């Protein structure tokens, strides 16, 4: 009996390998070697075996791609390595600057780059444990994403198991999920036939499909995946020398890798690649919004490192934004979180850059004057990727005699408080502060946003009602809401009200970095909030820190320090914070990095730049020595640089150091300082 089962088990295993190979040939190589009917026959045979012997079903069986039950919500997944973003360039000169900085940073004349299309889809991370696809997640905030494993399993070009005998214990593959143009057109045809809403573009269709709670729906949408790199891994076969070799290795493991990936050398070849891909763009089977350049050598990548959330060794070179002509119907004035009054153009709807645009920013009064915009004008509108559309210019020849001049209001259109223009600022600001409902709404929306307290479902419609009906005035009021008050709001059934309450409750458990960011302190973005949290470790320490102490935190200068001081000097802000804590909002506190480090590391807070060849130390050794004592090594000289270490044949950094009056050391000087 056992022998019989063993035989069936082996047969099932063979069928699985065979079916996955056909999937690979069909969906990745676009080169099937058997007719569809034969493939279906094999799949049915496997299904029959698994039906008769359910104990033989394995997680990586192709029969298990579909059929999982719908979820209530996506669980969160922590990425083992953060998923970072890329710096963007639109102009050739920005590309030149990038290449120059890379060359300077590495002290070489010419660099080899891996070049790739910039896929216009959705970033995901696929995690393989012992060769089996275990989890897949969205990018989320880069550190934590949503677990969309069940949906990703339905994508046939994603291997469920790696086709190798000794699979690596761990492999995280990073790439983009997208919908091919042809599949997008098909999907929209089906949507129309069913009387359902069409998707604006393949990117939205892919995003909408992969974030479905019901994997059954995702399975009906044909999605594609392209790998562009790896995250964490334990894999003795992983190439350690070049990114292009990593990509070749991923292709060997049956991951889809774009045919357009290439390796080039130097600035001219980068430009030539960009131009070649731009020509091919229309004919490519998928949407792209530019190309990506990556320093090919992994050692050089490490040497260059990262700034904030983006690598210094890579750049996204975007295609120019698309422009169209439409009519300006009117100008509304919106009030932002910090009271800034922004004129917003109301446009005759127009399709541009993959979406219908009805609004565009006009930035401020100076812009309106400079561009000579009148209401009723025919205007050129530009939209690039996710960037807010903007009005580029007016077509003056088409100006109608009844076109009207627009003047910014003298009072806030929402609360009526006086609007003022502060020195050195281009914008008018409402002086109503948090008494202005518009500012209050924006502050609450920011507080609840995904990267801040992450209160799911608390969108602008709900916040508008809450503030208008005065049931919420400050972020702390959110934590005092009851079911009764919520369920009274428009379009709020008891179930959704309960969901919101649950999301609010969940947000009480947060991190100090998120909380600081959520406060909406001027000039304190997400990265600064993270730095402040890491370096100070507790909210009280942040509140009490003086300007000098704050400026020991990386990238905090006098302006940011002043904004922080102003924020906590406002009694109202401190009251709201107290109420939030009293309502149970909490996080883990710690000693703070700098309190630990300051006592121990003498070069803490000092930034060094290296240029030229030192007589005995190589660049890596010098860097290690500086970092070991708490110093930082940067690739470029600025006012914040403390020392420039100069060797033979120094580059332009030496001249810059002299012109900025920064201390210059030779190797001996550096060694003395280190001692
Ligand atoms: S590499 C450390 N390569 O662009 C760099 N990203 O702004 C990690 N993207 O969210 C990204 N095509 O989803 C890389 N060939 C490509 C890409 C690519 C598209 C997306 C990616 C990421 C965003 C970065």
XYZ file of C-alpha atoms and ligand atoms in Angstrom:
699
model
C 0.000 0.000 0.000
C 2.749 2.375 1.029
C 4.552 1.594 -2.152
C 1.495 2.522 -4.176
C 1.113 5.845 -2.368
C 4.814 6.563 -2.840
C 4.412 6.002 -6.552
C 1.401 8.303 -6.755
C 3.242 10.894 -4.691
C 6.170 10.764 -7.097
C 3.830 11.030 -10.082
C 2.129 14.083 -8.536
C 5.532 15.644 -7.932
C 6.559 15.034 -11.563
C 3.312 16.523 -12.815
C 3.857 19.631 -10.662
C 7.368 20.156 -11.985
C 6.127 19.635 -15.532
C 3.191 22.045 -15.154
C 5.361 24.728 -13.540
C 7.844 24.334 -16.392
C 5.039 24.872 -18.895
C 3.899 27.906 -16.916
C 7.438 29.243 -17.162
C 7.642 28.570 -20.896
C 4.232 30.108 -21.518
C 4.158 33.081 -19.138
C 7.830 34.000 -18.819
C 9.487 32.919 -22.051
C 6.339 33.470 -24.129
C 7.285 30.233 -25.887
C 4.945 27.327 -25.061
C 6.054 23.876 -26.154
C 2.781 21.968 -25.705
C -0.775 22.743 -26.830
C -3.139 24.277 -24.239
C -5.259 21.120 -24.247
C -2.285 19.026 -23.172
C -1.482 21.470 -20.368
C -5.117 21.384 -19.167
C -5.020 17.601 -19.207
C -1.971 17.504 -16.951
C -3.489 20.027 -14.563
C -6.742 18.058 -14.370
C -4.823 14.869 -13.693
C -2.988 16.509 -10.830
C -6.253 17.923 -9.476
C -7.787 14.447 -9.566
C -4.880 12.918 -7.656
C -5.010 15.661 -5.033
C -8.742 15.215 -4.713
C -8.361 11.487 -4.092
C -5.320 11.890 -1.836
C -5.628 15.262 -0.114
C -2.687 14.360 2.106
C -0.475 14.693 -0.984
C -1.339 18.373 -1.626
C 1.680 20.651 -1.249
C 1.759 24.432 -0.783
C 3.718 24.862 -4.001
C 1.324 22.817 -6.113
C 0.101 24.710 -9.207
C -3.430 23.659 -8.201
C -3.074 25.872 -5.131
C -2.579 29.099 -7.062
C -6.289 29.874 -6.826
C -9.081 28.958 -4.512
C -8.111 30.635 -1.246
C -10.970 32.191 0.732
C -11.428 35.986 0.800
C -9.662 37.881 3.578
C -11.134 40.517 5.928
C -7.998 42.631 5.827
C -4.379 42.238 4.755
C -2.013 41.418 7.604
C 1.155 43.513 7.811
C 4.574 42.110 6.936
C 7.914 43.523 7.999
C 10.416 43.557 5.131
C 13.659 41.889 6.160
C 15.454 44.650 4.279
C 13.748 48.008 3.630
C 12.282 48.648 0.168
C 13.744 51.981 -0.793
C 12.842 54.457 -3.452
C 14.864 55.999 -6.259
C 15.904 59.574 -6.872
C 14.335 60.920 -10.049
C 15.821 62.930 -12.888
C 13.961 64.522 -15.788
C 16.704 66.544 -17.458
C 19.940 65.388 -19.075
C 21.927 67.720 -16.789
C 20.574 65.925 -13.725
C 21.870 62.720 -15.237
C 25.256 64.326 -15.778
C 25.338 65.429 -12.141
C 24.439 61.908 -11.024
C 27.191 60.353 -13.130
C 29.717 62.947 -11.961
C 28.894 62.365 -8.296
C 29.168 58.627 -8.762
C 32.559 59.011 -10.473
C 33.774 61.420 -7.796
C 32.465 59.251 -4.990
C 34.392 56.298 -6.372
C 37.369 58.274 -7.713
C 37.091 56.754 -11.192
C 36.564 58.266 -14.643
C 33.945 55.976 -16.051
C 31.421 53.613 -14.546
C 29.689 50.471 -15.724
C 25.936 50.669 -15.224
C 23.162 48.092 -15.317
C 20.265 49.758 -17.136
C 16.610 48.722 -16.972
C 13.145 49.937 -17.870
C 11.321 51.701 -15.044
C 8.166 49.628 -14.787
C 4.998 51.591 -14.078
C 3.364 49.128 -11.720
C 3.440 48.188 -8.081
C 6.540 47.249 -6.094
C 6.381 43.888 -4.334
C 8.727 41.664 -2.390
C 8.546 37.870 -2.749
C 10.009 35.741 0.009
C 11.208 32.172 -0.683
C 12.135 29.903 2.196
C 13.938 26.689 1.284
C 12.907 27.328 -2.307
C 9.174 27.619 -1.612
C 7.243 30.869 -2.172
C 6.125 31.703 1.367
C 5.019 35.327 1.484
C 4.629 38.289 -0.802
C 4.092 41.875 0.257
C 3.478 45.354 -1.101
C 6.084 48.037 -0.507
C 3.934 49.867 2.062
C 6.021 52.486 3.829
C 9.214 50.722 2.722
C 9.659 48.962 6.056
C 6.308 47.294 6.476
C 3.944 46.228 3.696
C 0.689 44.347 3.254
C 0.693 40.591 3.021
C -0.750 39.914 -0.453
C 0.656 36.377 -0.722
C -2.634 34.792 -1.791
C -3.053 37.271 -4.623
C 0.537 36.959 -5.802
C 0.189 33.177 -5.907
C -2.386 33.603 -8.680
C 0.227 35.222 -10.952
C 1.408 32.384 -13.134
C 4.808 33.862 -13.976
C 5.772 33.915 -10.284
C 7.397 30.564 -9.450
C 5.783 28.777 -6.504
C 9.001 26.866 -5.983
C 12.501 27.441 -7.260
C 13.556 24.989 -9.982
C 16.839 23.940 -8.335
C 17.951 20.888 -6.372
C 19.511 22.668 -3.423
C 17.338 25.735 -2.973
C 18.664 28.608 -0.853
C 17.350 28.805 2.750
C 16.192 32.378 2.132
C 15.685 34.575 -0.908
C 13.746 37.832 -1.145
C 13.071 38.841 -4.747
C 12.072 42.430 -5.440
C 10.150 43.500 -8.503
C 7.081 45.051 -9.986
C 3.595 43.670 -10.564
C 1.927 45.143 -13.615
C -0.718 44.486 -16.213
C 0.344 44.130 -19.832
C -1.268 46.678 -22.134
C -3.115 43.970 -24.084
C -4.521 42.394 -20.907
C -5.596 45.837 -19.695
C -7.594 46.483 -22.871
C -9.220 43.058 -22.525
C -10.090 43.657 -18.899
C -11.719 46.991 -19.672
C -13.766 45.410 -22.447
C -15.012 42.834 -19.955
C -15.729 45.547 -17.388
C -17.854 47.441 -19.937
C -19.686 44.259 -20.922
C -20.518 43.658 -17.266
C -21.615 47.272 -16.799
C -18.763 47.870 -14.380
C -16.336 50.757 -14.111
C -13.356 50.823 -16.473
C -9.839 51.262 -15.086
C -8.025 54.481 -16.008
C -4.719 52.812 -16.884
C -2.838 49.499 -16.541
C -1.177 50.669 -13.327
C -4.506 51.301 -11.576
C -5.844 48.022 -12.915
C -2.824 46.143 -11.544
C -3.010 47.928 -8.192
C -6.760 47.334 -7.918
C -6.322 43.660 -8.761
C -3.426 42.861 -6.490
C -5.013 44.596 -3.505
C -8.264 42.629 -3.733
C -9.291 40.960 -0.497
C -10.761 38.145 -2.569
C -7.970 36.241 -4.365
C -10.692 34.723 -6.560
C -11.088 38.128 -8.227
C -7.322 38.603 -8.593
C -7.143 35.218 -10.309
C -9.475 36.482 -13.059
C -7.162 39.413 -13.802
C -4.089 38.589 -15.796
C -1.148 40.137 -13.992
C 2.547 40.074 -14.810
C 5.651 40.310 -12.663
C 9.170 41.520 -13.463
C 12.083 41.110 -11.075
C 14.559 43.992 -10.648
C 16.625 42.987 -7.641
C 16.927 41.097 -4.387
C 16.371 41.945 -0.745
C 17.660 39.769 2.088
C 19.058 36.343 1.201
C 21.028 33.378 2.465
C 22.145 31.869 -0.774
C 25.615 30.562 -1.526
C 24.914 30.828 -5.266
C 24.028 34.504 -5.195
C 26.522 36.464 -7.347
C 28.348 39.005 -5.212
C 30.077 40.984 -7.932
C 27.556 42.619 -10.263
C 23.884 43.546 -10.308
C 23.624 42.242 -13.886
C 24.840 38.838 -12.649
C 22.186 38.877 -9.916
C 19.580 39.491 -12.619
C 20.958 36.634 -14.733
C 20.780 34.405 -11.647
C 17.133 35.388 -11.067
C 16.357 34.545 -14.698
C 17.979 31.166 -14.116
C 15.604 30.641 -11.197
C 12.749 31.265 -13.687
C 11.874 34.793 -12.560
C 10.740 37.076 -15.376
C 13.445 39.630 -16.184
C 12.779 42.316 -18.797
C 14.444 41.671 -22.150
C 15.395 45.345 -22.273
C 17.836 45.085 -19.326
C 21.391 45.826 -20.436
C 24.855 46.868 -19.279
C 26.473 50.083 -20.546
C 29.524 52.187 -19.745
C 29.742 55.941 -19.192
C 27.411 58.899 -19.556
C 27.018 58.779 -23.345
C 25.840 55.185 -23.295
C 23.355 55.971 -20.524
C 21.854 58.678 -22.687
C 21.822 56.404 -25.731
C 19.964 53.730 -23.729
C 17.407 56.277 -22.538
C 16.797 57.443 -26.089
C 16.568 53.897 -27.456
C 13.997 52.879 -24.837
C 12.013 56.063 -25.395
C 11.705 55.108 -29.059
C 10.580 51.581 -28.154
C 8.206 52.750 -25.425
C 4.991 52.647 -27.479
C 5.713 49.131 -28.734
C 6.678 47.607 -25.378
C 4.036 45.222 -24.023
C 3.906 47.118 -20.704
C 3.825 50.726 -19.515
C 7.064 52.284 -18.359
C 7.674 55.811 -17.108
C 11.424 56.006 -17.649
C 14.584 53.975 -17.241
C 16.657 53.082 -14.182
C 20.449 53.256 -14.000
C 22.284 51.245 -11.346
C 26.040 51.168 -10.733
C 26.726 47.585 -11.775
C 29.488 46.687 -9.321
C 27.979 45.657 -5.981
C 31.166 46.680 -4.155
C 30.905 50.146 -5.658
C 27.214 50.248 -4.739
C 28.162 49.590 -1.121
C 30.840 52.263 -1.224
C 28.359 54.861 -2.450
C 25.658 53.930 0.036
C 22.372 55.732 0.624
C 20.994 59.160 1.446
C 17.762 59.052 3.373
C 15.540 56.549 1.579
C 17.282 56.434 -1.794
C 20.543 54.899 -2.971
C 23.337 57.122 -4.280
C 24.215 54.393 -6.780
C 20.956 54.405 -8.727
C 18.786 56.909 -10.558
C 15.384 56.828 -12.255
C 15.539 58.864 -15.460
C 11.911 59.681 -16.180
C 10.345 60.395 -19.545
C 9.043 63.941 -19.957
C 5.637 64.564 -18.503
C 2.762 64.476 -20.952
C 1.117 67.771 -21.838
C -2.366 68.542 -23.167
C -4.509 71.572 -23.856
C -7.752 72.289 -22.010
C -9.825 75.119 -20.597
C -9.547 76.758 -17.195
C -13.090 76.902 -15.822
C -12.339 78.556 -12.491
C -9.897 78.911 -9.606
C -10.631 77.608 -6.115
C -8.522 78.449 -3.094
C -7.615 75.516 -0.851
C -6.340 75.803 2.694
C -3.555 73.392 3.623
C -2.481 71.894 6.942
C -0.164 74.794 7.692
C -2.692 77.383 6.532
C -1.104 77.895 3.114
C -3.664 79.167 0.602
C -3.168 77.381 -2.689
C -4.986 78.418 -5.831
C -6.256 75.324 -7.605
C -7.355 75.384 -11.215
C -10.682 73.777 -12.057
C -10.280 72.357 -15.542
C -12.489 71.034 -18.270
C -11.808 67.286 -17.746
C -8.994 66.045 -19.952
C -7.174 62.697 -20.265
C -3.436 63.046 -19.724
C -0.630 60.786 -18.507
C -3.004 57.877 -17.962
C -5.771 59.612 -15.987
C -8.566 62.132 -16.315
C -7.506 65.419 -14.794
C -10.032 67.950 -13.460
C -7.787 69.986 -11.141
C -4.274 71.368 -11.360
C -2.195 73.340 -8.909
C -1.344 76.954 -9.606
C 1.060 77.067 -6.610
C 0.638 80.708 -5.494
C -0.262 84.237 -6.516
C 3.175 84.945 -8.015
C 2.827 81.950 -10.295
C -0.572 83.119 -11.502
C 0.865 86.533 -12.264
C 4.016 85.169 -13.881
C 2.058 82.813 -16.116
C -0.576 85.497 -16.679
C -3.449 83.116 -16.018
C -7.034 84.377 -16.461
C -10.197 82.407 -15.729
C -11.584 81.112 -19.030
C -8.120 80.797 -20.635
C -7.000 77.920 -22.805
C -4.113 76.358 -20.906
C -1.435 73.681 -21.275
C -1.605 71.101 -18.492
C 1.213 68.734 -17.575
C 1.030 65.529 -15.608
C 3.939 63.226 -14.746
C 3.366 59.983 -12.896
C 1.879 60.549 -9.485
C 2.921 64.187 -9.374
C 0.056 66.699 -8.978
C -0.865 68.057 -12.424
C 0.181 71.622 -13.093
C -0.568 74.428 -15.501
C 2.490 75.005 -17.644
C 1.364 77.991 -19.685
C -1.531 79.936 -21.149
C -2.126 80.010 -24.906
C -2.517 83.764 -25.117
C -3.684 83.809 -28.748
C -6.763 81.932 -27.649
C -7.683 84.315 -24.791
C -11.357 85.208 -24.910
C -12.443 88.808 -24.347
C -14.470 87.762 -21.293
C -11.493 86.032 -19.579
C -11.251 87.270 -15.981
C -8.289 88.308 -13.876
C -7.984 86.374 -10.608
C -6.861 87.908 -7.332
C -6.037 85.924 -4.216
C -8.474 86.616 -1.359
C -7.432 88.787 1.584
C -9.163 86.466 4.016
C -9.199 82.717 4.450
C -12.076 81.394 2.326
C -12.914 78.865 5.032
C -12.686 80.636 8.419
C -12.531 84.270 7.348
C -9.314 84.978 9.300
C -6.902 87.418 7.704
C -4.521 85.922 5.133
C -0.947 87.166 5.421
C 2.234 86.714 3.480
C 5.247 86.140 5.725
C 8.654 87.506 4.805
C 10.611 85.109 2.534
C 7.484 83.150 1.665
C 5.701 82.897 -1.640
C 2.398 81.767 -0.189
C -0.370 83.523 1.676
C -1.308 81.866 4.953
C -4.542 81.826 6.889
C -3.890 83.165 10.393
C -6.757 81.151 11.907
C -4.437 78.344 13.090
C -6.243 75.311 14.451
C -9.389 77.409 14.882
C -9.708 77.299 11.106
C -11.750 74.197 10.226
C -9.764 73.667 7.037
C -6.439 73.544 8.897
C -7.986 71.350 11.543
C -9.264 68.897 8.926
C -5.884 68.723 7.234
C -4.084 68.281 10.564
C -6.392 65.398 11.482
C -6.035 63.804 8.046
C -2.271 64.045 8.315
C -2.366 62.604 11.833
C -4.394 59.620 10.600
C -2.432 59.114 7.353
C -0.737 55.843 6.507
C 2.801 56.877 7.369
C 1.673 58.632 10.545
C -0.827 56.913 12.887
C -2.175 54.796 10.030
C -5.893 54.892 10.897
C -7.368 52.941 8.023
C -10.635 54.215 6.586
C -10.396 57.729 8.036
C -10.563 59.606 4.747
C -11.381 63.200 3.864
C -15.151 62.737 3.554
C -15.379 61.372 7.063
C -13.029 63.946 8.573
C -14.966 66.753 6.851
C -18.171 65.592 8.511
C -16.541 65.057 11.885
C -15.070 68.549 11.946
C -18.141 70.247 10.439
C -20.378 68.644 13.059
C -17.855 69.524 15.774
C -17.589 65.978 17.087
C -13.830 66.079 16.448
C -11.753 69.224 16.956
C -8.307 67.778 17.644
C -6.601 64.441 16.930
C -7.184 63.526 20.594
C -10.952 63.696 20.051
C -10.667 60.730 17.676
C -9.850 58.526 20.655
C -12.936 59.711 22.536
C -15.379 58.790 19.765
C -18.156 56.358 20.515
C -20.241 54.224 18.200
C -23.273 56.506 18.623
C -21.528 59.653 17.393
C -19.966 57.855 14.445
C -23.038 55.949 13.336
C -24.930 59.261 13.160
C -22.703 60.456 10.336
C -23.847 60.293 6.765
C -23.231 57.041 4.869
C -21.888 55.403 8.013
C -23.457 52.049 8.752
C -22.790 50.397 12.091
C -20.367 47.975 10.502
C -18.171 50.698 8.989
C -18.379 52.692 12.230
C -17.095 49.647 14.094
C -14.286 49.223 11.573
C -13.209 52.828 12.107
C -13.317 52.425 15.884
C -11.216 49.300 15.587
C -8.692 51.104 13.371
C -8.519 53.982 15.859
C -7.996 51.559 18.725
C -5.280 49.748 16.774
C -3.436 53.013 16.102
C -2.953 53.574 19.850
C -0.046 51.189 19.698
C 2.453 53.112 17.617
C 6.100 54.123 17.404
C 7.686 57.344 18.594
C 8.774 58.151 15.029
C 5.237 57.815 13.682
C 3.855 59.867 16.549
C 6.339 62.704 16.014
C 5.586 62.706 12.292
C 1.832 62.612 12.999
C 2.046 65.814 15.052
C 2.614 67.692 11.814
C 5.415 69.914 13.108
C 6.534 72.274 10.345
C 9.655 71.059 8.526
C 9.573 67.694 10.305
C 8.921 65.093 7.639
C 9.025 61.350 8.011
C 12.807 60.991 7.806
C 13.459 63.762 10.331
C 10.852 62.251 12.668
C 12.658 58.911 12.451
C 16.011 60.547 13.147
C 14.626 62.479 16.102
C 13.032 59.340 17.544
C 16.187 57.275 17.085
C 18.487 59.891 18.565
C 16.392 61.160 21.441
C 14.431 58.015 22.234
C 11.628 59.689 24.175
C 9.008 62.354 23.572
C 9.841 64.214 26.777
C 13.458 64.410 25.704
C 12.333 65.855 22.370
C 10.133 68.441 24.105
C 12.892 69.436 26.491
C 15.801 69.349 24.050
C 17.212 72.774 23.384
C 18.214 73.985 19.961
C 21.822 72.848 20.404
C 20.885 69.326 21.418
C 18.429 69.056 18.524
C 21.070 70.106 16.043
C 23.222 67.140 17.042
C 20.636 64.986 15.270
C 21.648 64.357 11.639
C 20.103 66.763 9.146
C 18.556 68.945 11.854
C 19.638 72.544 11.372
C 18.541 75.784 13.039
C 15.330 76.065 10.970
C 14.030 72.617 11.932
C 15.116 73.126 15.548
C 13.178 76.418 15.652
C 10.052 74.782 14.171
C 10.194 72.113 16.883
C 10.624 74.714 19.611
C 7.715 76.797 18.224
C 5.476 73.767 18.127
C 6.020 72.785 21.752
C 5.851 76.408 22.924
C 2.188 76.393 21.874
C 0.173 75.380 24.950
C -2.631 73.956 22.815
C -0.242 71.463 21.178
C 1.048 70.224 24.530
C -2.516 69.821 25.802
C -3.461 67.693 22.785
C -0.374 65.517 23.333
C -1.301 65.025 26.993
C -4.829 64.044 26.021
C -3.521 61.594 23.418
C -1.335 59.922 26.030
C -4.206 59.885 28.507
C -6.388 58.175 25.881
C -3.852 55.365 25.676
C -1.681 56.290 22.675
C 1.653 54.700 23.501
C 4.988 53.608 22.075
C 8.213 52.064 23.285
C 10.836 54.546 24.448
C 14.583 54.020 24.761
C 17.741 55.774 25.801
C 18.316 57.371 22.393
C 21.328 56.752 20.202
C 23.184 59.965 20.843
C 22.996 59.753 24.637
C 24.714 56.415 24.356
C 27.049 57.434 21.622
C 28.046 60.901 22.732
C 29.849 59.652 25.778
C 31.700 56.974 23.892
C 32.466 58.198 20.402
C 34.594 61.302 19.999
C 33.761 61.986 16.330
C 30.002 61.807 16.786
C 28.235 64.376 14.626
C 31.335 65.143 12.556
C 31.139 64.782 8.796
C 34.187 63.971 6.683
C 34.720 64.018 2.941
C 37.583 62.132 1.309
C 39.225 63.213 -1.945
C 42.343 62.088 -3.813
C 44.622 59.133 -3.050
C 46.005 58.886 0.497
C 49.594 57.614 0.878
C 48.849 54.500 2.955
C 45.147 54.151 3.729
C 42.708 53.226 0.993
C 39.311 54.876 0.964
C 37.500 51.998 2.674
C 40.069 51.845 5.490
C 39.925 55.593 6.104
C 36.128 55.441 6.125
C 36.104 52.534 8.559
C 38.430 54.337 10.953
C 36.323 57.492 10.917
C 33.067 55.596 11.325
C 34.490 53.489 14.133
C 34.856 56.693 16.148
C 31.316 57.825 15.360
C 32.104 60.128 12.409
C 30.247 60.128 9.117
C 31.793 60.026 5.635
C 29.903 61.862 2.943
C 30.400 61.975 -0.823
C 30.065 65.722 -1.286
C 31.274 68.884 0.404
C 28.747 71.293 1.884
C 28.615 73.882 4.641
C 27.879 71.022 7.021
C 31.153 69.225 6.255
C 33.592 69.392 9.179
C 36.779 68.053 7.563
C 37.945 67.315 4.051
C 40.719 64.716 3.958
C 42.941 65.329 0.943
C 45.327 62.958 -0.821
C 47.265 63.086 -4.111
C 45.370 64.409 -7.178
C 42.360 65.694 -5.262
C 39.135 66.448 -7.141
C 36.951 69.552 -7.112
C 35.972 68.767 -3.519
C 39.305 70.165 -2.404
C 38.591 73.490 -4.140
C 35.132 73.571 -2.651
C 36.507 72.922 0.847
C 38.890 75.835 0.445
C 36.196 78.147 -0.861
C 33.901 77.258 2.059
C 36.711 77.574 4.595
C 36.381 73.961 5.775
C 39.277 72.377 7.677
C 41.513 70.374 5.392
C 43.554 67.425 6.664
C 46.150 65.216 5.048
C 46.556 61.590 6.095
C 48.896 62.484 8.974
C 46.424 65.085 10.194
C 43.622 62.554 10.026
C 45.634 59.988 11.979
C 46.390 62.580 14.661
C 42.742 63.464 14.938
C 41.783 59.799 15.142
C 44.188 59.308 17.976
S 15.195 49.440 -8.085
C 17.053 50.668 -4.136
N 14.476 49.023 -10.561
O 10.516 52.471 -8.769
C 16.281 50.786 -5.392
N 12.902 50.060 -9.111
O 11.275 54.852 -6.877
C 15.109 49.902 -5.471
N 10.755 50.570 -10.155
O 9.163 51.488 -5.784
C 14.315 50.011 -6.692
N 11.235 49.775 -12.137
O 8.793 49.856 -7.652
C 14.109 49.515 -9.366
N 13.979 48.576 -12.785
C 13.609 49.054 -11.593
C 12.324 49.604 -11.366
C 12.017 50.101 -10.104
C 10.295 50.351 -11.393
C 9.978 51.225 -9.071
C 10.006 50.461 -7.787
C 10.202 51.458 -6.694
C 10.275 52.755 -7.426
C 11.460 53.505 -6.859
